[in-house]
PDB file of N, CA, C and O in Angstrom:
ATOM      1  N   UNK A   1      23.340  76.801 -36.260  1.00  0.00           N
ATOM      2  CA  UNK A   1      22.395  75.910 -36.413  1.00  0.00           C
ATOM      3  C   UNK A   1      21.717  76.161 -37.688  1.00  0.00           C
ATOM      4  O   UNK A   1      21.209  77.275 -38.193  1.00  0.00           O
ATOM      5  N   UNK A   2      21.174  74.953 -38.317  1.00  0.00           N
ATOM      6  CA  UNK A   2      20.471  75.466 -39.897  1.00  0.00           C
ATOM      7  C   UNK A   2      18.820  75.628 -39.209  1.00  0.00           C
ATOM      8  O   UNK A   2      18.691  75.320 -38.026  1.00  0.00           O
ATOM      9  N   UNK A   3      18.146  75.874 -40.105  1.00  0.00           N
ATOM     10  CA  UNK A   3      16.656  76.102 -40.077  1.00  0.00           C
ATOM     11  C   UNK A   3      15.985  74.962 -39.884  1.00  0.00           C
ATOM     12  O   UNK A   3      16.418  73.660 -40.041  1.00  0.00           O
ATOM     13  N   UNK A   4      14.622  75.148 -39.141  1.00  0.00           N
ATOM     14  CA  UNK A   4      13.834  73.998 -39.050  1.00  0.00           C
ATOM     15  C   UNK A   4      13.255  73.188 -40.292  1.00  0.00           C
ATOM     16  O   UNK A   4      13.156  74.433 -41.113  1.00  0.00           O
ATOM     17  N   UNK A   5      13.165  72.083 -40.272  1.00  0.00           N
ATOM     18  CA  UNK A   5      12.629  71.151 -41.660  1.00  0.00           C
ATOM     19  C   UNK A   5      11.204  71.646 -41.297  1.00  0.00           C
ATOM     20  O   UNK A   5      10.334  71.790 -40.723  1.00  0.00           O
ATOM     21  N   UNK A   6      10.565  71.826 -42.814  1.00  0.00           N
ATOM     22  CA  UNK A   6       9.260  72.019 -43.037  1.00  0.00           C
ATOM     23  C   UNK A   6       8.659  71.109 -43.425  1.00  0.00           C
ATOM     24  O   UNK A   6       8.492  70.330 -44.599  1.00  0.00           O
ATOM     25  N   UNK A   7       7.791  70.576 -42.282  1.00  0.00           N
ATOM     26  CA  UNK A   7       7.224  69.543 -42.321  1.00  0.00           C
ATOM     27  C   UNK A   7       5.500  69.772 -41.715  1.00  0.00           C
ATOM     28  O   UNK A   7       5.299  70.711 -40.733  1.00  0.00           O
ATOM     29  N   UNK A   8       4.307  69.334 -42.823  1.00  0.00           N
ATOM     30  CA  UNK A   8       3.118  69.579 -42.233  1.00  0.00           C
ATOM     31  C   UNK A   8       2.665  68.282 -42.085  1.00  0.00           C
ATOM     32  O   UNK A   8       2.792  67.464 -42.484  1.00  0.00           O
ATOM     33  N   UNK A   9       1.464  68.417 -41.400  1.00  0.00           N
ATOM     34  CA  UNK A   9       0.651  67.345 -40.835  1.00  0.00           C
ATOM     35  C   UNK A   9      -1.035  67.663 -41.769  1.00  0.00           C
ATOM     36  O   UNK A   9      -1.169  68.759 -41.211  1.00  0.00           O
ATOM     37  N   UNK A  10      -1.640  66.928 -42.279  1.00  0.00           N
ATOM     38  CA  UNK A  10      -3.037  67.182 -42.863  1.00  0.00           C
ATOM     39  C   UNK A  10      -3.831  65.732 -42.968  1.00  0.00           C
ATOM     40  O   UNK A  10      -2.962  64.685 -42.612  1.00  0.00           O
ATOM     41  N   UNK A  11      -4.979  65.792 -42.844  1.00  0.00           N
ATOM     42  CA  UNK A  11      -5.471  64.420 -42.902  1.00  0.00           C
ATOM     43  C   UNK A  11      -6.212  64.263 -44.071  1.00  0.00           C
ATOM     44  O   UNK A  11      -6.804  65.189 -44.838  1.00  0.00           O
ATOM     45  N   UNK A  12      -6.499  63.462 -44.710  1.00  0.00           N
ATOM     46  CA  UNK A  12      -6.811  62.644 -45.965  1.00  0.00           C
ATOM     47  C   UNK A  12      -8.143  61.635 -45.626  1.00  0.00           C
ATOM     48  O   UNK A  12      -7.769  61.321 -44.994  1.00  0.00           O
ATOM     49  N   UNK A  13      -9.275  62.050 -46.528  1.00  0.00           N
ATOM     50  CA  UNK A  13     -10.346  61.428 -46.102  1.00  0.00           C
ATOM     51  C   UNK A  13     -10.514  60.494 -47.835  1.00  0.00           C
ATOM     52  O   UNK A  13     -11.267  60.954 -48.339  1.00  0.00           O
ATOM     53  N   UNK A  14     -10.064  59.121 -47.954  1.00  0.00           N
ATOM     54  CA  UNK A  14     -10.106  58.990 -49.551  1.00  0.00           C
ATOM     55  C   UNK A  14     -11.784  58.218 -49.644  1.00  0.00           C
ATOM     56  O   UNK A  14     -12.108  58.207 -50.687  1.00  0.00           O
ATOM     57  N   UNK A  15     -12.094  57.683 -48.521  1.00  0.00           N
ATOM     58  CA  UNK A  15     -13.386  56.972 -48.537  1.00  0.00           C
ATOM     59  C   UNK A  15     -14.251  57.910 -47.208  1.00  0.00           C
ATOM     60  O   UNK A  15     -13.313  58.214 -46.060  1.00  0.00           O
ATOM     61  N   UNK A  16     -15.596  58.099 -47.267  1.00  0.00           N
ATOM     62  CA  UNK A  16     -16.189  58.556 -46.408  1.00  0.00           C
ATOM     63  C   UNK A  16     -15.989  57.917 -45.014  1.00  0.00           C
ATOM     64  O   UNK A  16     -16.027  56.525 -44.891  1.00  0.00           O
ATOM     65  N   UNK A  17     -15.578  58.403 -43.966  1.00  0.00           N
ATOM     66  CA  UNK A  17     -15.352  57.926 -42.673  1.00  0.00           C
ATOM     67  C   UNK A  17     -14.045  57.019 -42.089  1.00  0.00           C
ATOM     68  O   UNK A  17     -13.576  56.712 -41.544  1.00  0.00           O
ATOM     69  N   UNK A  18     -13.319  57.398 -43.603  1.00  0.00           N
ATOM     70  CA  UNK A  18     -11.851  56.534 -43.187  1.00  0.00           C
ATOM     71  C   UNK A  18     -10.629  57.889 -43.245  1.00  0.00           C
ATOM     72  O   UNK A  18     -10.257  57.930 -44.390  1.00  0.00           O
ATOM     73  N   UNK A  19     -10.127  58.288 -42.027  1.00  0.00           N
ATOM     74  CA  UNK A  19      -9.428  58.956 -42.270  1.00  0.00           C
ATOM     75  C   UNK A  19      -7.801  58.850 -41.560  1.00  0.00           C
ATOM     76  O   UNK A  19      -7.659  57.890 -40.684  1.00  0.00           O
ATOM     77  N   UNK A  20      -6.869  59.125 -42.915  1.00  0.00           N
ATOM     78  CA  UNK A  20      -5.473  59.047 -42.745  1.00  0.00           C
ATOM     79  C   UNK A  20      -4.738  60.176 -42.009  1.00  0.00           C
ATOM     80  O   UNK A  20      -5.047  61.222 -43.088  1.00  0.00           O
ATOM     81  N   UNK A  21      -3.673  59.985 -41.556  1.00  0.00           N
ATOM     82  CA  UNK A  21      -2.767  61.216 -41.305  1.00  0.00           C
ATOM     83  C   UNK A  21      -1.723  61.032 -42.795  1.00  0.00           C
ATOM     84  O   UNK A  21      -1.442  60.335 -42.570  1.00  0.00           O
ATOM     85  N   UNK A  22      -1.462  62.314 -43.194  1.00  0.00           N
ATOM     86  CA  UNK A  22      -0.345  62.334 -43.791  1.00  0.00           C
ATOM     87  C   UNK A  22       0.858  63.783 -43.371  1.00  0.00           C
ATOM     88  O   UNK A  22       0.183  64.470 -43.302  1.00  0.00           O
ATOM     89  N   UNK A  23       2.185  63.025 -43.432  1.00  0.00           N
ATOM     90  CA  UNK A  23       3.010  64.108 -43.299  1.00  0.00           C
ATOM     91  C   UNK A  23       3.876  64.504 -44.528  1.00  0.00           C
ATOM     92  O   UNK A  23       4.303  63.572 -45.312  1.00  0.00           O
ATOM     93  N   UNK A  24       4.014  65.608 -44.833  1.00  0.00           N
ATOM     94  CA  UNK A  24       4.604  66.065 -46.038  1.00  0.00           C
ATOM     95  C   UNK A  24       5.718  67.493 -45.961  1.00  0.00           C
ATOM     96  O   UNK A  24       5.872  67.733 -44.709  1.00  0.00           O
ATOM     97  N   UNK A  25       6.653  67.423 -46.779  1.00  0.00           N
ATOM     98  CA  UNK A  25       7.939  67.832 -46.137  1.00  0.00           C
ATOM     99  C   UNK A  25       7.997  69.057 -47.544  1.00  0.00           C
ATOM    100  O   UNK A  25       8.168  68.469 -48.935  1.00  0.00           O
ATOM    101  N   UNK A  26       8.200  70.091 -46.972  1.00  0.00           N
ATOM    102  CA  UNK A  26       8.818  71.040 -48.497  1.00  0.00           C
ATOM    103  C   UNK A  26       9.789  70.537 -49.319  1.00  0.00           C
ATOM    104  O   UNK A  26      11.205  70.205 -48.464  1.00  0.00           O
ATOM    105  N   UNK A  27       9.721  70.522 -50.587  1.00  0.00           N
ATOM    106  CA  UNK A  27      10.746  70.100 -51.154  1.00  0.00           C
ATOM    107  C   UNK A  27      11.968  71.097 -51.781  1.00  0.00           C
ATOM    108  O   UNK A  27      12.366  71.942 -51.259  1.00  0.00           O
ATOM    109  N   UNK A  28      12.227  70.916 -53.165  1.00  0.00           N
ATOM    110  CA  UNK A  28      13.371  71.960 -53.883  1.00  0.00           C
ATOM    111  C   UNK A  28      12.758  73.242 -53.431  1.00  0.00           C
ATOM    112  O   UNK A  28      13.734  74.116 -53.474  1.00  0.00           O
ATOM    113  N   UNK A  29      11.542  73.753 -53.798  1.00  0.00           N
ATOM    114  CA  UNK A  29      11.382  75.337 -53.597  1.00  0.00           C
ATOM    115  C   UNK A  29       9.690  75.352 -52.933  1.00  0.00           C
ATOM    116  O   UNK A  29       9.133  74.230 -52.514  1.00  0.00           O
ATOM    117  N   UNK A  30       9.214  76.176 -52.700  1.00  0.00           N
ATOM    118  CA  UNK A  30       7.819  76.458 -51.565  1.00  0.00           C
ATOM    119  C   UNK A  30       6.580  75.951 -52.112  1.00  0.00           C
ATOM    120  O   UNK A  30       5.697  75.299 -51.336  1.00  0.00           O
ATOM    121  N   UNK A  31       6.718  75.665 -53.431  1.00  0.00           N
ATOM    122  CA  UNK A  31       5.512  74.918 -54.120  1.00  0.00           C
ATOM    123  C   UNK A  31       5.765  73.484 -54.605  1.00  0.00           C
ATOM    124  O   UNK A  31       4.592  72.858 -55.156  1.00  0.00           O
ATOM    125  N   UNK A  32       6.845  72.819 -53.880  1.00  0.00           N
ATOM    126  CA  UNK A  32       6.748  71.627 -54.212  1.00  0.00           C
ATOM    127  C   UNK A  32       7.016  71.133 -52.928  1.00  0.00           C
ATOM    128  O   UNK A  32       7.609  71.021 -51.994  1.00  0.00           O
ATOM    129  N   UNK A  33       6.034  69.871 -52.414  1.00  0.00           N
ATOM    130  CA  UNK A  33       6.033  69.104 -51.465  1.00  0.00           C
ATOM    131  C   UNK A  33       6.032  67.621 -51.187  1.00  0.00           C
ATOM    132  O   UNK A  33       5.399  66.753 -52.683  1.00  0.00           O
ATOM    133  N   UNK A  34       6.608  67.010 -50.871  1.00  0.00           N
ATOM    134  CA  UNK A  34       6.910  65.889 -51.102  1.00  0.00           C
ATOM    135  C   UNK A  34       6.708  64.674 -49.552  1.00  0.00           C
ATOM    136  O   UNK A  34       6.408  65.388 -48.614  1.00  0.00           O
ATOM    137  N   UNK A  35       5.635  63.787 -50.201  1.00  0.00           N
ATOM    138  CA  UNK A  35       5.252  62.909 -49.094  1.00  0.00           C
ATOM    139  C   UNK A  35       6.229  62.328 -47.989  1.00  0.00           C
ATOM    140  O   UNK A  35       7.075  61.646 -48.633  1.00  0.00           O
ATOM    141  N   UNK A  36       6.303  62.533 -46.560  1.00  0.00           N
ATOM    142  CA  UNK A  36       7.177  61.634 -46.185  1.00  0.00           C
ATOM    143  C   UNK A  36       6.913  60.364 -45.313  1.00  0.00           C
ATOM    144  O   UNK A  36       7.646  59.443 -45.357  1.00  0.00           O
ATOM    145  N   UNK A  37       5.380  60.134 -45.002  1.00  0.00           N
ATOM    146  CA  UNK A  37       5.238  59.021 -44.118  1.00  0.00           C
ATOM    147  C   UNK A  37       3.303  59.528 -43.836  1.00  0.00           C
ATOM    148  O   UNK A  37       2.985  60.909 -44.057  1.00  0.00           O
ATOM    149  N   UNK A  38       2.840  58.583 -44.001  1.00  0.00           N
ATOM    150  CA  UNK A  38       1.167  58.320 -43.715  1.00  0.00           C
ATOM    151  C   UNK A  38       0.926  57.123 -43.129  1.00  0.00           C
ATOM    152  O   UNK A  38       1.749  56.033 -42.998  1.00  0.00           O
ATOM    153  N   UNK A  39      -0.151  57.511 -42.421  1.00  0.00           N
ATOM    154  CA  UNK A  39      -0.983  56.368 -41.820  1.00  0.00           C
ATOM    155  C   UNK A  39      -1.253  55.020 -42.494  1.00  0.00           C
ATOM    156  O   UNK A  39      -1.821  54.948 -43.683  1.00  0.00           O
ATOM    157  N   UNK A  40      -1.124  53.751 -41.933  1.00  0.00           N
ATOM    158  CA  UNK A  40      -1.259  52.341 -42.596  1.00  0.00           C
ATOM    159  C   UNK A  40      -2.543  52.203 -42.439  1.00  0.00           C
ATOM    160  O   UNK A  40      -3.312  51.652 -43.185  1.00  0.00           O
ATOM    161  N   UNK A  41      -3.339  52.639 -41.333  1.00  0.00           N
ATOM    162  CA  UNK A  41      -4.757  51.855 -41.138  1.00  0.00           C
ATOM    163  C   UNK A  41      -5.219  53.684 -41.055  1.00  0.00           C
ATOM    164  O   UNK A  41      -5.267  54.422 -40.408  1.00  0.00           O
ATOM    165  N   UNK A  42      -6.761  53.637 -41.376  1.00  0.00           N
ATOM    166  CA  UNK A  42      -7.470  54.744 -41.142  1.00  0.00           C
ATOM    167  C   UNK A  42      -8.050  54.481 -39.491  1.00  0.00           C
ATOM    168  O   UNK A  42      -7.651  53.708 -38.701  1.00  0.00           O
ATOM    169  N   UNK A  43      -8.150  55.933 -39.285  1.00  0.00           N
ATOM    170  CA  UNK A  43      -8.927  56.408 -38.136  1.00  0.00           C
ATOM    171  C   UNK A  43     -10.426  56.521 -38.409  1.00  0.00           C
ATOM    172  O   UNK A  43     -10.823  57.051 -39.539  1.00  0.00           O
ATOM    173  N   UNK A  44     -11.431  56.368 -37.370  1.00  0.00           N
ATOM    174  CA  UNK A  44     -12.640  56.958 -37.738  1.00  0.00           C
ATOM    175  C   UNK A  44     -12.953  58.095 -37.385  1.00  0.00           C
ATOM    176  O   UNK A  44     -14.316  58.495 -37.740  1.00  0.00           O
ATOM    177  N   UNK A  45     -12.302  58.828 -36.642  1.00  0.00           N
ATOM    178  CA  UNK A  45     -12.631  60.255 -36.533  1.00  0.00           C
ATOM    179  C   UNK A  45     -11.680  61.313 -37.092  1.00  0.00           C
ATOM    180  O   UNK A  45     -10.141  60.531 -36.868  1.00  0.00           O
ATOM    181  N   UNK A  46     -11.891  62.118 -37.328  1.00  0.00           N
ATOM    182  CA  UNK A  46     -10.942  62.845 -37.981  1.00  0.00           C
ATOM    183  C   UNK A  46      -9.939  63.528 -36.936  1.00  0.00           C
ATOM    184  O   UNK A  46      -8.490  63.463 -37.168  1.00  0.00           O
ATOM    185  N   UNK A  47     -10.501  64.071 -35.774  1.00  0.00           N
ATOM    186  CA  UNK A  47      -9.698  64.189 -34.580  1.00  0.00           C
ATOM    187  C   UNK A  47      -8.693  63.286 -34.345  1.00  0.00           C
ATOM    188  O   UNK A  47      -7.512  63.413 -34.144  1.00  0.00           O
ATOM    189  N   UNK A  48      -9.065  61.967 -34.391  1.00  0.00           N
ATOM    190  CA  UNK A  48      -8.058  60.989 -33.875  1.00  0.00           C
ATOM    191  C   UNK A  48      -6.911  61.045 -35.045  1.00  0.00           C
ATOM    192  O   UNK A  48      -5.828  60.671 -34.372  1.00  0.00           O
ATOM    193  N   UNK A  49      -7.188  60.923 -36.284  1.00  0.00           N
ATOM    194  CA  UNK A  49      -6.080  61.175 -37.464  1.00  0.00           C
ATOM    195  C   UNK A  49      -5.141  62.266 -37.243  1.00  0.00           C
ATOM    196  O   UNK A  49      -3.649  62.243 -37.244  1.00  0.00           O
ATOM    197  N   UNK A  50      -5.845  63.530 -36.668  1.00  0.00           N
ATOM    198  CA  UNK A  50      -4.801  64.623 -36.704  1.00  0.00           C
ATOM    199  C   UNK A  50      -4.164  64.578 -35.458  1.00  0.00           C
ATOM    200  O   UNK A  50      -2.527  64.531 -35.467  1.00  0.00           O
ATOM    201  N   UNK A  51      -4.385  63.661 -34.323  1.00  0.00           N
ATOM    202  CA  UNK A  51      -3.510  63.623 -33.002  1.00  0.00           C
ATOM    203  C   UNK A  51      -2.553  62.470 -33.796  1.00  0.00           C
ATOM    204  O   UNK A  51      -1.233  63.171 -32.583  1.00  0.00           O
ATOM    205  N   UNK A  52      -2.853  61.270 -34.063  1.00  0.00           N
ATOM    206  CA  UNK A  52      -1.972  60.583 -34.229  1.00  0.00           C
ATOM    207  C   UNK A  52      -0.396  61.235 -35.299  1.00  0.00           C
ATOM    208  O   UNK A  52       0.158  60.703 -35.161  1.00  0.00           O
ATOM    209  N   UNK A  53      -1.326  61.884 -36.374  1.00  0.00           N
ATOM    210  CA  UNK A  53      -0.031  62.203 -37.279  1.00  0.00           C
ATOM    211  C   UNK A  53       0.750  63.329 -36.560  1.00  0.00           C
ATOM    212  O   UNK A  53       1.878  63.433 -36.662  1.00  0.00           O
ATOM    213  N   UNK A  54      -0.037  64.316 -35.482  1.00  0.00           N
ATOM    214  CA  UNK A  54       0.977  64.968 -34.632  1.00  0.00           C
ATOM    215  C   UNK A  54       1.988  64.257 -33.857  1.00  0.00           C
ATOM    216  O   UNK A  54       3.190  64.691 -33.812  1.00  0.00           O
ATOM    217  N   UNK A  55       1.939  62.826 -33.333  1.00  0.00           N
ATOM    218  CA  UNK A  55       2.792  62.205 -32.630  1.00  0.00           C
ATOM    219  C   UNK A  55       3.436  62.183 -33.477  1.00  0.00           C
ATOM    220  O   UNK A  55       4.961  61.893 -33.001  1.00  0.00           O
ATOM    221  N   UNK A  56       3.339  61.662 -34.741  1.00  0.00           N
ATOM    222  CA  UNK A  56       4.317  61.033 -35.988  1.00  0.00           C
ATOM    223  C   UNK A  56       5.171  62.490 -35.900  1.00  0.00           C
ATOM    224  O   UNK A  56       6.547  62.047 -36.245  1.00  0.00           O
ATOM    225  N   UNK A  57       4.314  63.034 -36.154  1.00  0.00           N
ATOM    226  CA  UNK A  57       5.498  64.648 -36.459  1.00  0.00           C
ATOM    227  C   UNK A  57       6.370  64.999 -35.562  1.00  0.00           C
ATOM    228  O   UNK A  57       7.553  65.067 -35.447  1.00  0.00           O
ATOM    229  N   UNK A  58       5.715  64.853 -34.173  1.00  0.00           N
ATOM    230  CA  UNK A  58       7.042  65.015 -33.144  1.00  0.00           C
ATOM    231  C   UNK A  58       8.241  63.941 -33.067  1.00  0.00           C
ATOM    232  O   UNK A  58       8.970  64.355 -32.467  1.00  0.00           O
ATOM    233  N   UNK A  59       7.955  62.754 -33.837  1.00  0.00           N
ATOM    234  CA  UNK A  59       9.018  61.690 -33.356  1.00  0.00           C
ATOM    235  C   UNK A  59       9.896  62.367 -34.562  1.00  0.00           C
ATOM    236  O   UNK A  59      11.091  61.485 -34.498  1.00  0.00           O
ATOM    237  N   UNK A  60       9.920  63.145 -35.278  1.00  0.00           N
ATOM    238  CA  UNK A  60      11.067  63.731 -36.543  1.00  0.00           C
ATOM    239  C   UNK A  60      11.393  64.482 -35.520  1.00  0.00           C
ATOM    240  O   UNK A  60      12.958  65.266 -35.961  1.00  0.00           O
ATOM    241  N   UNK A  61      11.376  65.438 -34.306  1.00  0.00           N
ATOM    242  CA  UNK A  61      12.029  66.204 -33.581  1.00  0.00           C
ATOM    243  C   UNK A  61      12.918  65.614 -31.995  1.00  0.00           C
ATOM    244  O   UNK A  61      12.292  64.941 -31.618  1.00  0.00           O
ATOM    245  N   UNK A  62      14.249  65.377 -32.778  1.00  0.00           N
ATOM    246  CA  UNK A  62      15.064  64.739 -31.436  1.00  0.00           C
ATOM    247  C   UNK A  62      14.847  65.375 -29.650  1.00  0.00           C
ATOM    248  O   UNK A  62      15.170  65.063 -28.763  1.00  0.00           O
ATOM    249  N   UNK A  63      14.696  66.696 -30.333  1.00  0.00           N
ATOM    250  CA  UNK A  63      14.876  67.755 -29.309  1.00  0.00           C
ATOM    251  C   UNK A  63      13.281  68.902 -29.288  1.00  0.00           C
ATOM    252  O   UNK A  63      13.069  69.509 -30.009  1.00  0.00           O
ATOM    253  N   UNK A  64      12.973  68.653 -28.057  1.00  0.00           N
ATOM    254  CA  UNK A  64      11.300  69.727 -28.434  1.00  0.00           C
ATOM    255  C   UNK A  64      11.441  71.065 -28.335  1.00  0.00           C
ATOM    256  O   UNK A  64      10.799  71.841 -29.004  1.00  0.00           O
ATOM    257  N   UNK A  65      12.951  71.289 -27.697  1.00  0.00           N
ATOM    258  CA  UNK A  65      12.992  72.584 -27.581  1.00  0.00           C
ATOM    259  C   UNK A  65      13.229  72.917 -29.036  1.00  0.00           C
ATOM    260  O   UNK A  65      13.223  74.817 -29.534  1.00  0.00           O
ATOM    261  N   UNK A  66      13.993  72.519 -30.096  1.00  0.00           N
ATOM    262  CA  UNK A  66      14.696  72.706 -31.512  1.00  0.00           C
ATOM    263  C   UNK A  66      13.621  72.343 -32.584  1.00  0.00           C
ATOM    264  O   UNK A  66      13.949  72.683 -33.598  1.00  0.00           O
ATOM    265  N   UNK A  67      12.552  71.673 -32.590  1.00  0.00           N
ATOM    266  CA  UNK A  67      12.069  70.868 -33.566  1.00  0.00           C
ATOM    267  C   UNK A  67      12.734  69.727 -34.462  1.00  0.00           C
ATOM    268  O   UNK A  67      13.976  69.597 -33.951  1.00  0.00           O
ATOM    269  N   UNK A  68      12.457  69.464 -35.332  1.00  0.00           N
ATOM    270  CA  UNK A  68      12.975  68.576 -36.478  1.00  0.00           C
ATOM    271  C   UNK A  68      13.907  69.363 -37.314  1.00  0.00           C
ATOM    272  O   UNK A  68      13.826  70.228 -37.925  1.00  0.00           O
ATOM    273  N   UNK A  69      15.008  68.585 -36.935  1.00  0.00           N
ATOM    274  CA  UNK A  69      16.582  69.430 -37.957  1.00  0.00           C
ATOM    275  C   UNK A  69      16.734  68.331 -39.242  1.00  0.00           C
ATOM    276  O   UNK A  69      16.727  66.876 -38.983  1.00  0.00           O
ATOM    277  N   UNK A  70      17.269  69.275 -40.050  1.00  0.00           N
ATOM    278  CA  UNK A  70      18.167  68.063 -41.128  1.00  0.00           C
ATOM    279  C   UNK A  70      19.222  67.265 -40.425  1.00  0.00           C
ATOM    280  O   UNK A  70      19.688  67.513 -39.935  1.00  0.00           O
ATOM    281  N   UNK A  71      19.555  66.067 -41.271  1.00  0.00           N
ATOM    282  CA  UNK A  71      20.503  65.203 -41.365  1.00  0.00           C
ATOM    283  C   UNK A  71      21.746  65.948 -41.066  1.00  0.00           C
ATOM    284  O   UNK A  71      21.956  66.736 -41.999  1.00  0.00           O
ATOM    285  N   UNK A  72      22.942  65.848 -40.261  1.00  0.00           N
ATOM    286  CA  UNK A  72      24.223  66.651 -40.402  1.00  0.00           C
ATOM    287  C   UNK A  72      23.753  68.123 -39.799  1.00  0.00           C
ATOM    288  O   UNK A  72      24.926  68.516 -39.258  1.00  0.00           O
ATOM    289  N   UNK A  73      22.739  68.242 -39.108  1.00  0.00           N
ATOM    290  CA  UNK A  73      23.023  69.570 -38.415  1.00  0.00           C
ATOM    291  C   UNK A  73      23.332  69.042 -36.733  1.00  0.00           C
ATOM    292  O   UNK A  73      23.240  68.108 -36.387  1.00  0.00           O
ATOM    293  N   UNK A  74      24.177  70.159 -36.318  1.00  0.00           N
ATOM    294  CA  UNK A  74      24.597  70.117 -35.128  1.00  0.00           C
ATOM    295  C   UNK A  74      23.435  70.148 -33.882  1.00  0.00           C
ATOM    296  O   UNK A  74      22.845  71.053 -33.546  1.00  0.00           O
ATOM    297  N   UNK A  75      23.353  68.800 -33.649  1.00  0.00           N
ATOM    298  CA  UNK A  75      22.097  68.551 -32.440  1.00  0.00           C
ATOM    299  C   UNK A  75      22.675  68.892 -31.186  1.00  0.00           C
ATOM    300  O   UNK A  75      21.897  69.366 -30.396  1.00  0.00           O
ATOM    301  N   UNK A  76      24.132  69.066 -30.930  1.00  0.00           N
ATOM    302  CA  UNK A  76      24.284  69.533 -29.669  1.00  0.00           C
ATOM    303  C   UNK A  76      24.979  70.913 -29.526  1.00  0.00           C
ATOM    304  O   UNK A  76      25.071  71.421 -28.827  1.00  0.00           O
ATOM    305  N   UNK A  77      24.492  71.528 -30.357  1.00  0.00           N
ATOM    306  CA  UNK A  77      24.779  72.964 -30.467  1.00  0.00           C
ATOM    307  C   UNK A  77      23.543  73.865 -29.961  1.00  0.00           C
ATOM    308  O   UNK A  77      22.483  73.084 -29.822  1.00  0.00           O
ATOM    309  N   UNK A  78      23.651  74.966 -29.629  1.00  0.00           N
ATOM    310  CA  UNK A  78      22.650  75.673 -28.925  1.00  0.00           C
ATOM    311  C   UNK A  78      21.216  76.363 -30.022  1.00  0.00           C
ATOM    312  O   UNK A  78      21.941  76.453 -30.882  1.00  0.00           O
ATOM    313  N   UNK A  79      20.119  76.050 -29.681  1.00  0.00           N
ATOM    314  CA  UNK A  79      19.284  76.168 -30.314  1.00  0.00           C
ATOM    315  C   UNK A  79      19.297  77.807 -30.567  1.00  0.00           C
ATOM    316  O   UNK A  79      19.253  78.428 -29.378  1.00  0.00           O
ATOM    317  N   UNK A  80      18.911  78.287 -31.594  1.00  0.00           N
ATOM    318  CA  UNK A  80      18.770  79.732 -31.950  1.00  0.00           C
ATOM    319  C   UNK A  80      17.951  80.574 -30.736  1.00  0.00           C
ATOM    320  O   UNK A  80      16.751  79.966 -30.830  1.00  0.00           O
ATOM    321  N   UNK A  81      18.138  81.296 -30.258  1.00  0.00           N
ATOM    322  CA  UNK A  81      17.194  81.987 -29.134  1.00  0.00           C
ATOM    323  C   UNK A  81      16.965  81.418 -28.003  1.00  0.00           C
ATOM    324  O   UNK A  81      16.667  82.101 -27.197  1.00  0.00           O
ATOM    325  N   UNK A  82      17.703  80.264 -27.699  1.00  0.00           N
ATOM    326  CA  UNK A  82      17.717  79.656 -26.644  1.00  0.00           C
ATOM    327  C   UNK A  82      19.058  79.578 -25.852  1.00  0.00           C
ATOM    328  O   UNK A  82      19.831  78.902 -26.308  1.00  0.00           O
ATOM    329  N   UNK A  83      19.174  80.481 -24.452  1.00  0.00           N
ATOM    330  CA  UNK A  83      20.274  80.077 -23.848  1.00  0.00           C
ATOM    331  C   UNK A  83      20.706  78.879 -23.258  1.00  0.00           C
ATOM    332  O   UNK A  83      20.236  78.171 -23.114  1.00  0.00           O
ATOM    333  N   UNK A  84      22.498  79.006 -23.553  1.00  0.00           N
ATOM    334  CA  UNK A  84      23.050  77.507 -22.882  1.00  0.00           C
ATOM    335  C   UNK A  84      23.161  77.872 -21.684  1.00  0.00           C
ATOM    336  O   UNK A  84      23.324  79.068 -21.488  1.00  0.00           O
ATOM    337  N   UNK A  85      22.937  77.256 -20.556  1.00  0.00           N
ATOM    338  CA  UNK A  85      23.610  77.081 -19.206  1.00  0.00           C
ATOM    339  C   UNK A  85      24.990  76.676 -18.881  1.00  0.00           C
ATOM    340  O   UNK A  85      25.229  75.658 -19.415  1.00  0.00           O
TER     341      UNK A  85
END
């Protein structure tokens, strides 16, 4: 199985009191990050934006045991460190 995708979530506040979640993924090297997705509408509270971003990030993981994987990865294979039964 390949390594987990390196996706981060952060909150941006372009205008005071308008909080947007943003998902970023590591690019070709560790110093390059590319925006994957962001909120269309702002939240009134930072925590609400963060929680919405976390839900969006969870959507990238088809299986909560192994997290988000790149396309083409063996989704039916055993997760590293997780025994199969």
